[in-house]
Coordinates of C-alpha atoms in Angstrom, one line a residue:
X335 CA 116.1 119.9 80.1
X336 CA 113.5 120.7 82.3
X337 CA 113.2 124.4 83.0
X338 CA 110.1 125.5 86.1
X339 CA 109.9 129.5 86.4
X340 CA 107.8 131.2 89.5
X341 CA 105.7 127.9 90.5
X342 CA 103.5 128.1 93.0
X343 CA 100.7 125.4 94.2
X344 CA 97.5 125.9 96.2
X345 CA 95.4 123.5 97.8
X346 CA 92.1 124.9 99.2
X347 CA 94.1 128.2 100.3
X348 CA 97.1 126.2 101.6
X349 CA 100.4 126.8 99.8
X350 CA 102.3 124.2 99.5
X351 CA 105.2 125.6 97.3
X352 CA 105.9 128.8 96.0
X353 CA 108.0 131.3 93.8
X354 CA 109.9 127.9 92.2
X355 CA 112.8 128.4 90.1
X356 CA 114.3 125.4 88.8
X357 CA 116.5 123.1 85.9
X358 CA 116.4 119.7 85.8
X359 CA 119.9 118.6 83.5
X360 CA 120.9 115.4 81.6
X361 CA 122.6 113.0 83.4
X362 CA 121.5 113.9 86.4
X363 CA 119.2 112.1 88.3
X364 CA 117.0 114.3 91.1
X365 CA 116.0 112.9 94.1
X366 CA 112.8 115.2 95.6
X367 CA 112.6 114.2 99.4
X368 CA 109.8 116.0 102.0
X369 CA 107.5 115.5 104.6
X370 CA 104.2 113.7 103.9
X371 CA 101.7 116.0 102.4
X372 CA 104.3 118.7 101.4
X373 CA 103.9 118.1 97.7
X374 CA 106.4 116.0 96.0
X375 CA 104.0 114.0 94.5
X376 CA 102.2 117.0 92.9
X377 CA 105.6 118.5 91.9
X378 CA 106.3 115.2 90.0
X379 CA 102.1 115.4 88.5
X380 CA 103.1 119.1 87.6
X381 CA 106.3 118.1 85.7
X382 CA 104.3 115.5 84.0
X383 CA 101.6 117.8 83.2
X384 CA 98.9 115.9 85.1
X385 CA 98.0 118.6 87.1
X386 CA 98.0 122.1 86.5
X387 CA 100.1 124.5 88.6
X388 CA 98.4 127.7 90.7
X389 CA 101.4 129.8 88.9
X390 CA 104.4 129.4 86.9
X391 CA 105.8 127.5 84.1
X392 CA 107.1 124.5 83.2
X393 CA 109.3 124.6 80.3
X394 CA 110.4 121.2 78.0
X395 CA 111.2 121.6 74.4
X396 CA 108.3 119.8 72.3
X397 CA 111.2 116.7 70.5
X398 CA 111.5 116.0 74.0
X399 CA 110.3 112.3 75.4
X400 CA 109.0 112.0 79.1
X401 CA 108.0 108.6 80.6
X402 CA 105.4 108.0 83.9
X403 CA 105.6 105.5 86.4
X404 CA 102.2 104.6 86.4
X405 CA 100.5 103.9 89.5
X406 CA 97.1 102.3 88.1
X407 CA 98.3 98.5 88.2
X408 CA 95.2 97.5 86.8
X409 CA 95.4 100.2 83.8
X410 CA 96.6 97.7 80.9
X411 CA 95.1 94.4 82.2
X412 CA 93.5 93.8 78.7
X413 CA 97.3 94.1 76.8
X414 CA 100.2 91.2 77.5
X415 CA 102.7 92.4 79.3
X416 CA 104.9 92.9 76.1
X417 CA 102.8 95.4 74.5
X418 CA 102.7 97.2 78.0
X419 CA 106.0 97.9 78.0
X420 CA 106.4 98.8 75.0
X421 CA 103.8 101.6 75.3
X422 CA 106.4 103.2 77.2
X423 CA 107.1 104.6 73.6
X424 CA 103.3 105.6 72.7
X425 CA 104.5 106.9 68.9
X426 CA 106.5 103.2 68.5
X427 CA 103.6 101.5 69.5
X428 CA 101.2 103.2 67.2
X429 CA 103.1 102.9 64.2
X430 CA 103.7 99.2 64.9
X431 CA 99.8 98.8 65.3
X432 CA 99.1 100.9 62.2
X433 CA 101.5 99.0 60.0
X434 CA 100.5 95.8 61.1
X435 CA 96.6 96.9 60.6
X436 CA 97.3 97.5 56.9
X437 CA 99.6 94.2 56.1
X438 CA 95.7 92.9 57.2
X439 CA 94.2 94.5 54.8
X440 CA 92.4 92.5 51.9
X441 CA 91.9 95.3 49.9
X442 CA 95.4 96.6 50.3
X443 CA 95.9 99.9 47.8
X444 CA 98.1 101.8 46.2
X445 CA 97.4 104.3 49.1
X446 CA 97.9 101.3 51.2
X447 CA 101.2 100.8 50.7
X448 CA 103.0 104.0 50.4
X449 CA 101.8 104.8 53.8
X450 CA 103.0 101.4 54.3
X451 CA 106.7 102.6 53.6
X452 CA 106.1 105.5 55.6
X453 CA 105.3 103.6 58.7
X454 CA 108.1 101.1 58.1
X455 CA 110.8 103.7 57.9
X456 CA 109.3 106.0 60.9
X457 CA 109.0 102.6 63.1
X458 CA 112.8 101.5 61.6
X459 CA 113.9 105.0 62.9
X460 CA 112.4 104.4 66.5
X461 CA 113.7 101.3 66.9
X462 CA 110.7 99.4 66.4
X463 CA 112.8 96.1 65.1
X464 CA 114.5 96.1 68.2
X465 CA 111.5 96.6 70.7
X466 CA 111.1 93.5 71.7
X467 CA 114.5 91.8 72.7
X468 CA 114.7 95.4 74.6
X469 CA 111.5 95.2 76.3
X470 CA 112.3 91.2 77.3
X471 CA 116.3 92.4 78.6
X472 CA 113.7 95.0 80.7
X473 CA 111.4 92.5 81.9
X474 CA 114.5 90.2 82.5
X475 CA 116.3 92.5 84.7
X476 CA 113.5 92.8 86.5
X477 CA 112.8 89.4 87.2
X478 CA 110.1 88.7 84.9
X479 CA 111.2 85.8 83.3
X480 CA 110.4 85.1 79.3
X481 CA 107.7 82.7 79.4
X482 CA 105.6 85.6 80.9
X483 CA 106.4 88.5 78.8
X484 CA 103.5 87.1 76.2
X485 CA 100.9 87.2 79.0
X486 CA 97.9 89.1 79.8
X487 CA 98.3 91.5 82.1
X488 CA 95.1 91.2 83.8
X489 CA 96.7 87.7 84.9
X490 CA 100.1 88.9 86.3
X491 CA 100.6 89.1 90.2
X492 CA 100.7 92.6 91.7
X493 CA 103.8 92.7 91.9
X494 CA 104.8 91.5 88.9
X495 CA 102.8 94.2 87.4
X496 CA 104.6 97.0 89.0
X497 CA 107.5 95.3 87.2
X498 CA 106.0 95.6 84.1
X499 CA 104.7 99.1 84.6
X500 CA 108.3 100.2 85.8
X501 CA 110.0 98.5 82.3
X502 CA 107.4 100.7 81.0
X503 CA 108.7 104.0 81.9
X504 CA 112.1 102.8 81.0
X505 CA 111.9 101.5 77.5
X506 CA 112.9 102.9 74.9
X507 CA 115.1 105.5 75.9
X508 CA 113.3 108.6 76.9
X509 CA 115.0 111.8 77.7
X510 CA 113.3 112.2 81.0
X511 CA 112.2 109.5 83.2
X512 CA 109.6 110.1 86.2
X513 CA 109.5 108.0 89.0
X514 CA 106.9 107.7 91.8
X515 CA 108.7 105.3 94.5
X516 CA 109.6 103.0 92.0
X517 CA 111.2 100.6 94.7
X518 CA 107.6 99.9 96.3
X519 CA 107.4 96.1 96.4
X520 CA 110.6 95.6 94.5
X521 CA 112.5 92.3 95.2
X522 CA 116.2 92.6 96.6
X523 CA 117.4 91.7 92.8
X524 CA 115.3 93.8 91.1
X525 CA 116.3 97.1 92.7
X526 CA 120.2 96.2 92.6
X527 CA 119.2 95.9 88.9
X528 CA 117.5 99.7 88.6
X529 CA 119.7 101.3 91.1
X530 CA 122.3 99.9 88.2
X531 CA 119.9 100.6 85.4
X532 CA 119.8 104.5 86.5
X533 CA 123.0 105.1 87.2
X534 CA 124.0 104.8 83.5
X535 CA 121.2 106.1 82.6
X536 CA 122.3 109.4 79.8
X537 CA 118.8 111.4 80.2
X538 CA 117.0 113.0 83.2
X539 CA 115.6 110.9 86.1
X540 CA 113.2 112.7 88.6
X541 CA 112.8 110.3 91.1
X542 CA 110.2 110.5 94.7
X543 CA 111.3 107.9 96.8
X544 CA 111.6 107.1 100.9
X545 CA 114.2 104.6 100.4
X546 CA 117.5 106.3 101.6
X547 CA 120.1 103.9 100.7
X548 CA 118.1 104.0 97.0
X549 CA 118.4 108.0 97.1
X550 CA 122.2 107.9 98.0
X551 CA 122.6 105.3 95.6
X552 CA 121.3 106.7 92.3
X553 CA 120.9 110.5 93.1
X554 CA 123.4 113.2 92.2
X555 CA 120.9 115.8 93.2
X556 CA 118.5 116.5 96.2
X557 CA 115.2 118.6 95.9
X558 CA 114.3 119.3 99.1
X559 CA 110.4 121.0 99.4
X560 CA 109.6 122.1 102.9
X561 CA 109.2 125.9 104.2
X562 CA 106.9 126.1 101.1
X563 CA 109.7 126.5 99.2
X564 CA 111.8 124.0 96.8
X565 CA 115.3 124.4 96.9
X566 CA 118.3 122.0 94.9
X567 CA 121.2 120.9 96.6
X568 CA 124.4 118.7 94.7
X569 CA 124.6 115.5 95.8
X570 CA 123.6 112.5 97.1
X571 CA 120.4 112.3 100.5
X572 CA 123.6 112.0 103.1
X573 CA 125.1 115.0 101.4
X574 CA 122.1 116.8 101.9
X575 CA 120.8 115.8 105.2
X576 CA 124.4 116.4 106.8
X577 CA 124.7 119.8 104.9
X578 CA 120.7 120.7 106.0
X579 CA 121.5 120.0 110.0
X580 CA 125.1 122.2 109.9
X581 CA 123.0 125.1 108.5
X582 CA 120.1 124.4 111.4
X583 CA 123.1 124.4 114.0
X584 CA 125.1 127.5 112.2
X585 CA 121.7 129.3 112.1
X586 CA 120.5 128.1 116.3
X587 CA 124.4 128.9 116.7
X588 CA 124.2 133.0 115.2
X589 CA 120.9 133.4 117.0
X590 CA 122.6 132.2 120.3
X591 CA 125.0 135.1 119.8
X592 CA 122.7 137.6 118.7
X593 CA 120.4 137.2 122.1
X594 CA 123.0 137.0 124.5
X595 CA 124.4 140.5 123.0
X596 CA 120.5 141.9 123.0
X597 CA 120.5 140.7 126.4
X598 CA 123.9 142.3 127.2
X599 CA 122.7 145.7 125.8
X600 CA 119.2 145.9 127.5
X601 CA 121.0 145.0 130.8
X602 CA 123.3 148.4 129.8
X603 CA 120.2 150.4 129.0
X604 CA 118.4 149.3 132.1
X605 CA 121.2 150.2 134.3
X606 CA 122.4 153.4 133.0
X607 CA 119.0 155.1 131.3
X608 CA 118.6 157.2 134.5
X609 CA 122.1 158.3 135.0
X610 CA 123.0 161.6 133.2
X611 CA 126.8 160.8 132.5
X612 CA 125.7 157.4 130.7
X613 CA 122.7 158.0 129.3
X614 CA 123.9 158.8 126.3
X615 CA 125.9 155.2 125.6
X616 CA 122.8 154.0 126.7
X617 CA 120.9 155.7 123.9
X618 CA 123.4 154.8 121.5
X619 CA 123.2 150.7 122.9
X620 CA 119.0 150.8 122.6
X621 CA 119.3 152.1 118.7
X622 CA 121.8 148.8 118.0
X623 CA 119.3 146.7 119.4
X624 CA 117.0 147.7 117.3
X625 CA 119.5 146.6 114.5
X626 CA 120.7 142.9 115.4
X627 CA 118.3 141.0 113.8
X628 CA 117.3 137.7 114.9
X629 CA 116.8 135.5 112.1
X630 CA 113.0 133.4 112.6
X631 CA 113.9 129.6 112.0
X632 CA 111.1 128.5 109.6
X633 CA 108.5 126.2 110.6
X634 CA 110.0 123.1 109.4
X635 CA 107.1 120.9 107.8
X636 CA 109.6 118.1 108.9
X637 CA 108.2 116.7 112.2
X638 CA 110.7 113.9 113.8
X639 CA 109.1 111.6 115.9
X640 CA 110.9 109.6 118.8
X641 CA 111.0 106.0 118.6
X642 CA 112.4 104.0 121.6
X643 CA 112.2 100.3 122.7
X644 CA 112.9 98.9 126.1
X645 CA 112.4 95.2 127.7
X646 CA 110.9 95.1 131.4
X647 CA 113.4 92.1 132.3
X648 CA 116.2 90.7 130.4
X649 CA 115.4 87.0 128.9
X650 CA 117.1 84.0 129.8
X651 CA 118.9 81.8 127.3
X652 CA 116.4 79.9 125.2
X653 CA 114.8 82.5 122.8
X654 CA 113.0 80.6 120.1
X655 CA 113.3 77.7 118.5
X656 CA 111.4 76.8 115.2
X657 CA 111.3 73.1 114.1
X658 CA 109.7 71.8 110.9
X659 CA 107.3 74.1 110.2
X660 CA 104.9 73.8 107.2
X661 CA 102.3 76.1 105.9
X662 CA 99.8 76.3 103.1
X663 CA 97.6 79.0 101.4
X664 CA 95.0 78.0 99.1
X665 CA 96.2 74.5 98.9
X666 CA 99.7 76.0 98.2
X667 CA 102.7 74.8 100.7
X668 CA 104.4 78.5 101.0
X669 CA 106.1 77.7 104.2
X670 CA 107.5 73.9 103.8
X671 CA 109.8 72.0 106.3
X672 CA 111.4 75.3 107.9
X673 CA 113.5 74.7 111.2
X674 CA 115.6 78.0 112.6
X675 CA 116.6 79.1 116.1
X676 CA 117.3 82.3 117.4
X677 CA 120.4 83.3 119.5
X678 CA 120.6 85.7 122.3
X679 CA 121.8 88.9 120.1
X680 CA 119.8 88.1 117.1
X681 CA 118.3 90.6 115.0
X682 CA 117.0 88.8 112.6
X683 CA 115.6 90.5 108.9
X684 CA 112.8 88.3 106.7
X685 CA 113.4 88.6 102.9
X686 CA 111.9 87.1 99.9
X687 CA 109.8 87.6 96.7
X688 CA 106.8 86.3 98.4
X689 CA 105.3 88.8 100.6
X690 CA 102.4 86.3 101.5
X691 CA 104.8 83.7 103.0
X692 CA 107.0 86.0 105.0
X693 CA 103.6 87.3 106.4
X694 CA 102.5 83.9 106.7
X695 CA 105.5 83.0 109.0
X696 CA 105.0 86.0 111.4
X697 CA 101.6 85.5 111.9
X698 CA 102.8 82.0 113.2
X699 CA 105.5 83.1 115.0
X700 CA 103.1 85.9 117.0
X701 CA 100.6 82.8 117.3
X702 CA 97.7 84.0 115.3
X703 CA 97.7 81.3 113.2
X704 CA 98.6 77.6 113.6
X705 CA 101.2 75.8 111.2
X706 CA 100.0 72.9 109.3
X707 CA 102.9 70.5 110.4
X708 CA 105.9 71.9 113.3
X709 CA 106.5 73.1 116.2
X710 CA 107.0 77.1 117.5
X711 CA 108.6 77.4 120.6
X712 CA 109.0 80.4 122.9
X713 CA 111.8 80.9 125.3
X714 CA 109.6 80.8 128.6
X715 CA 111.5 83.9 129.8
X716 CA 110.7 86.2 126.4
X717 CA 107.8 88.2 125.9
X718 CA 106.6 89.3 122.2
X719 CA 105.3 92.2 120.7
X720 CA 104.1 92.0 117.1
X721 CA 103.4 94.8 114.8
X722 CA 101.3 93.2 111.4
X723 CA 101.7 94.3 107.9
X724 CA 97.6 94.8 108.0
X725 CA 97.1 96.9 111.0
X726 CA 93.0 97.2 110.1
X727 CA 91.6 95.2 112.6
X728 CA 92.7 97.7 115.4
X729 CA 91.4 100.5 114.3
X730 CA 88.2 100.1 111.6
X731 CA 85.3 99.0 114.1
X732 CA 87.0 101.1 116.9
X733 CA 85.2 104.4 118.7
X734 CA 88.0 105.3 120.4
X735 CA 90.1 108.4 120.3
X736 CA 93.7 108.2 120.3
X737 CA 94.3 108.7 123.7
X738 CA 91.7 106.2 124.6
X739 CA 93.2 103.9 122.2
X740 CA 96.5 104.3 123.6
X741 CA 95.4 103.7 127.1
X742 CA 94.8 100.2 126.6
X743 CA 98.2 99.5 126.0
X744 CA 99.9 101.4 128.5
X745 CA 100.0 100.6 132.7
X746 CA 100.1 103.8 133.2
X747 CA 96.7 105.2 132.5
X748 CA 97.7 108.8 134.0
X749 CA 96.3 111.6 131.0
X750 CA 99.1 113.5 131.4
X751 CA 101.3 110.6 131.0
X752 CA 99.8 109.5 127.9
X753 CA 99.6 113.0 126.7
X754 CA 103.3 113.0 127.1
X755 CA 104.2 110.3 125.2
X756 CA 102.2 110.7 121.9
X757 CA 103.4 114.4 122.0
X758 CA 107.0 112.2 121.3
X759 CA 105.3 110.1 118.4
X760 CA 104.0 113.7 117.1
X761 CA 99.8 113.8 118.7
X762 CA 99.9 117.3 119.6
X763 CA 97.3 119.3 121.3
X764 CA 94.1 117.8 120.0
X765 CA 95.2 115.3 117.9
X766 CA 95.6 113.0 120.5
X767 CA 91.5 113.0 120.9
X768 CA 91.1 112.3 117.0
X769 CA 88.9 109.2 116.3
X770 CA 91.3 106.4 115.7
X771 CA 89.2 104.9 112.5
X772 CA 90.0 107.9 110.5
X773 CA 93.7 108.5 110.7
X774 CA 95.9 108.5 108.2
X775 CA 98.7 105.4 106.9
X776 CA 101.1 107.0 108.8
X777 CA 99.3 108.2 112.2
X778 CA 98.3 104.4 112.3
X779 CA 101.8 103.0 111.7
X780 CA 102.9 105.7 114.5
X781 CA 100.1 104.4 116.8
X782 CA 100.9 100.7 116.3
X783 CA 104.7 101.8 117.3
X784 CA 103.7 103.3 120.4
X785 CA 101.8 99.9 121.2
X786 CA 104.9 98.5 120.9
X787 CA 106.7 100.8 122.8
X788 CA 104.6 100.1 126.0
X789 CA 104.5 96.3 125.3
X790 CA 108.4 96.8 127.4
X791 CA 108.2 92.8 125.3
X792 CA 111.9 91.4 124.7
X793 CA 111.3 90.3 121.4
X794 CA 110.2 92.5 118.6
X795 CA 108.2 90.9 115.8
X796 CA 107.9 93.2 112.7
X797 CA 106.2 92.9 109.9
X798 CA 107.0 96.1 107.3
X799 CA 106.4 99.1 110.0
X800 CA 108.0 102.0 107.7
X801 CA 104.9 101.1 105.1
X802 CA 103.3 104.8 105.0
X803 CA 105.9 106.1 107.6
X804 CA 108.0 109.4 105.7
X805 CA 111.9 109.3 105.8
X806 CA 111.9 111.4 109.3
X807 CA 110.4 108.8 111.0
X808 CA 111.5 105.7 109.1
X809 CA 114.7 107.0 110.5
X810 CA 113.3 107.7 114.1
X811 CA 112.7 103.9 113.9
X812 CA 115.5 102.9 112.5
X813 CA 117.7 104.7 115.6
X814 CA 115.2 102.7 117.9
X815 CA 116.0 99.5 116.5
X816 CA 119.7 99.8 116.6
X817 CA 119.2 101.0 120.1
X818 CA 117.4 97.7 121.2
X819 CA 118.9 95.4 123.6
X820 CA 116.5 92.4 122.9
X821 CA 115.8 90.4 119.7
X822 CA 113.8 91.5 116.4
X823 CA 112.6 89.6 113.7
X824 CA 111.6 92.3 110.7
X825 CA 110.9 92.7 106.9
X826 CA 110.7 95.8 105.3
X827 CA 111.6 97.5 101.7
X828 CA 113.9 99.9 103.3
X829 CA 117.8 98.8 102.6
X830 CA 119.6 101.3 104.9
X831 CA 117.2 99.9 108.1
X832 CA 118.1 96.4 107.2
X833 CA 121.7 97.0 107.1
X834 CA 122.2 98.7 110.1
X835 CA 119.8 96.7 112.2
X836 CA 120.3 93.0 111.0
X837 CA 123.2 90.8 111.3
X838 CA 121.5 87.7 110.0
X839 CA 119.5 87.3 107.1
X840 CA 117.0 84.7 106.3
X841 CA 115.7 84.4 102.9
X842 CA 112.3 82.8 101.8
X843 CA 112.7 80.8 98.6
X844 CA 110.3 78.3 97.4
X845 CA 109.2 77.8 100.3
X846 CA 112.6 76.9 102.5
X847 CA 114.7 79.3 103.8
X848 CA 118.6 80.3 103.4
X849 CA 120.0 81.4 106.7
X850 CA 123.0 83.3 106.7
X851 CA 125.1 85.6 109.2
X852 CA 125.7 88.5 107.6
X853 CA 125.1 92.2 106.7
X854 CA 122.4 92.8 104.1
X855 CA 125.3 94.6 102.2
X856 CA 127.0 91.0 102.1
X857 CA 123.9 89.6 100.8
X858 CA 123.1 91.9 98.3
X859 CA 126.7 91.3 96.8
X860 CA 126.0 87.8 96.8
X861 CA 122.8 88.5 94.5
X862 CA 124.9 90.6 92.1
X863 CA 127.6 87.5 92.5
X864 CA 125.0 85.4 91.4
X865 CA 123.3 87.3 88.8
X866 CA 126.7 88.2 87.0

């Protein structure tokens, strides 16, 4: 059990929580949702003890085991990728070490060898004969297959490291588990396996995380920060999203009430103050004004953005037709033989392990790169738009504000009109004259939607646009994307978007694809199919 009493955090005089009282249970598994920069990331570094608290307490009884996601991927490059995970159980690994130190020994003692004992019955006690065949059914389940688990870090792919670094924080069975988005570049498999993983999990998970279908999934718990407060609601991000906007419309709903009777009783007092006979109701009426209270609605650190897509003209019926296409990287083929064609209702989703390829294959598609062998062709009535997975080439070398920025993209050049429109994507006030090559993740990714927005193009081409985006606006763009009445070819991390956008998957393996009509919910079932 995790127990936090009166905590408070301060950044540079800012609150950004306060007066916390909390208790984090076995079994449960706690999913901590907010707006960007409202501190779920330092509520998860506080639990952890990585960074100190303003005031407060975090309580957890000293037997008690705690395991980090860690998000340094380069932090055990010098171990193999067995050893890595089994660090996840710092004491296990040290006894191993020590005992294996001394069996080395040439002058091996007396001394020697009672410690010896020792070591061998602390490390029998922690499961140390076991470690390994539990570390590889880790790895496994996570898609690192055996012949790597011997490796050296330092030689692992990124993502493959993350792998590693997430068996990590779940070896060995520790009582709490903290997780830092642990679906981040996470294969379709893989999080079917941890969603699985955590949901008979026995101890306490803590979990920060902007996937929604992965928060409904695993969560039985919602800690919600915003208001500068931190509050705990049962059940799953649905639960409490659908539970969070009936107490907004209850509250906007008893406020309603409460002016129009204010407004009723000034009217009264207003009318009859100066007459004798009623003057002294109206007395009586201006002292219960003074009581109805109506209750502030707290400034929400939750900003929802509007994301809408319309085509200037309506395509004809060729759309796109992709015929042989081959591509290499570094003398690689990642892209080899692929032939596809898209229909008129198409909403096509790109998934696969190999982020490079699927990137590979839009930057073809949106013709900023050639294919080695193949043909693209356009439907001479569509018109594109394409958002890339690397966005820094339109903003880094750029002077512009954001209005400025904006402007190029729109036929409307009109100030107000502009003005207008980023207030919708959230550039209030003076934000919208903030130099362009220093926002943030997300002000980019909400700058690059807005291109697309005023492209009016009949084909969307996306390439992971809710990278840096919170759950209020991955949402935002979700709604947009349903809402489309033209085509869209996307990847992204986030289940829920795919699932309600897509009706046809095509999968990137080794280089072909497999094409198939269906939900991703369909497809994911056919990975567990497989797996089982």
């Amino acid at each position: 059990m995790i127990t936090v009493n009166n905590l408070s955090l301060q950044f540079g005089g800012t609150t950004l929580f306060s007066r916390v009282d909390l208790q984090f249970t076995p079994g449960n598994c706690y999913g901590i949702i907010g707006a960007n920069g409202s501190g779920k990331s330092s509520f998860l570094k506080i639990l952890s003890g990585e960074l100190e608290q303003t005031t407060g307490a975090v309580e957890i009884k000293p037997d008690v085991r705690m395991t980090v996601l860690k998000q340094d991927q380069n932090m055990y490059d010098e171990f193999t990728v067995m050893d890595t995970v089994i660090m996840g159980n710092a004491r296990l690994f040290e006894c191993g070490k020590e005992k294996d130190e001394l069996y080395l020994k040439e002058d091996f003692s007396d001394e020697d060898g009672i410690r010896a004992a020792e070591l061998e019955e602390e490390y029998a006690e922690l499961g140390g004969w076991e470690a390994e065949s539990d570390a590889s059914q880790l790895l496994q389940g996570l898609g690192i297959p055996t012949a790597l688990h011997h490796s050296i870090m330092s030689e692992m792919e990124p993502r493959q490291k993350v792998k590693a670094l997430l068996a990590q924080a779940l070896f060995g069975k520790p009582d709490i588990i903290l997780l830092d988005e642990p679906t981040n570049n996470l294969d379709v498999g893989s999080v079917v396996w941890l969603e699985e993983f955590l949901m008979d999990y026995e101890g306490t998970v803590i979990v920060v995380a902007h996937d929604r279908y992965f928060l409904n999934t695993v969560c039985t718990h919602i800690v919600d920060i915003d208001f500068e407060k931190i509050k705990l609601y049962v059940g799953n991000y649905d639960f409490w999203y659908d539970s969070s906007q009936l107490m907004q419309k209850l509250i906007k709903e008893k406020n309603k009430k409460s002016e129009d009777k204010i407004q009723e009783l000034e009217e009264f007092v207003r009318r009859f103050s100066a007459n004798k006979s009623k003057s002294r109701q109206a007395t009586s009426r201006k002292k219960l004004i003074e009581k109805i209270r109506i209750e502030d609605m707290p400034a929400s650190t939750r900003r929802y953005p509007w994301v809408g897509f319309k085509m200037e003209r309506e395509p004809g019926k060729d759309r796109l037709f992709v015929t042989d296409v081959s591509y290499s990287i570094d003398g690689e083929k990642v892209i080899d033989n692929v032939s596809f064609t898209m229909n008129r209702d198409d909403k096509i989703a790109f998934i696969g392990e190999n982020e490079n390829t699927i990137t590979a294959m839009f930057k073809i598609l949106a013709g900023e790169i050639e294919p080695d062998e193949g043909e693209v062709k356009w439907g001479v009535s569509t018109t594109q738009s394409y958002f890339p997975n690397d966005n820094t080439a339109y903003f880094s070398d750029n002077e512009l504000n954001i209005i400025d920025w904006i402007r190029q993209y729109s036929e409307d050049k009109r100030e107000s009109y502009l003005r207008t429109f980023l207030g919708r994507m959230l550039f209030t006030g003076d934000d919208v004259y903030k130099d362009v090559k220093v926002l943030s993740g997300g002000e980019k990714v909400r700058c690059m939607l807005s291109r697309l927005m005023l492209s009016g193009a009949s084909v969307l081409l996306l390439d992971q646009p809710t990278n840096h985006l919170d759950l209020e606006s991955v949402a935002a763009l979700n709604n947009g994307l349903i809402d489309f009445k033209g085509n869209v070819i996307f990847t992204t991390h986030d289940h829920q978007l795919i699932q309600t956008v897509a009706n046809r998957i095509i999968e990137f393996k080794d280089g072909n694809i497999i094409d198939r009509a269906m939900t991703y919910d369909e497809y994911v079932e056919s990975v567990k199919t497989t797996v089982e």
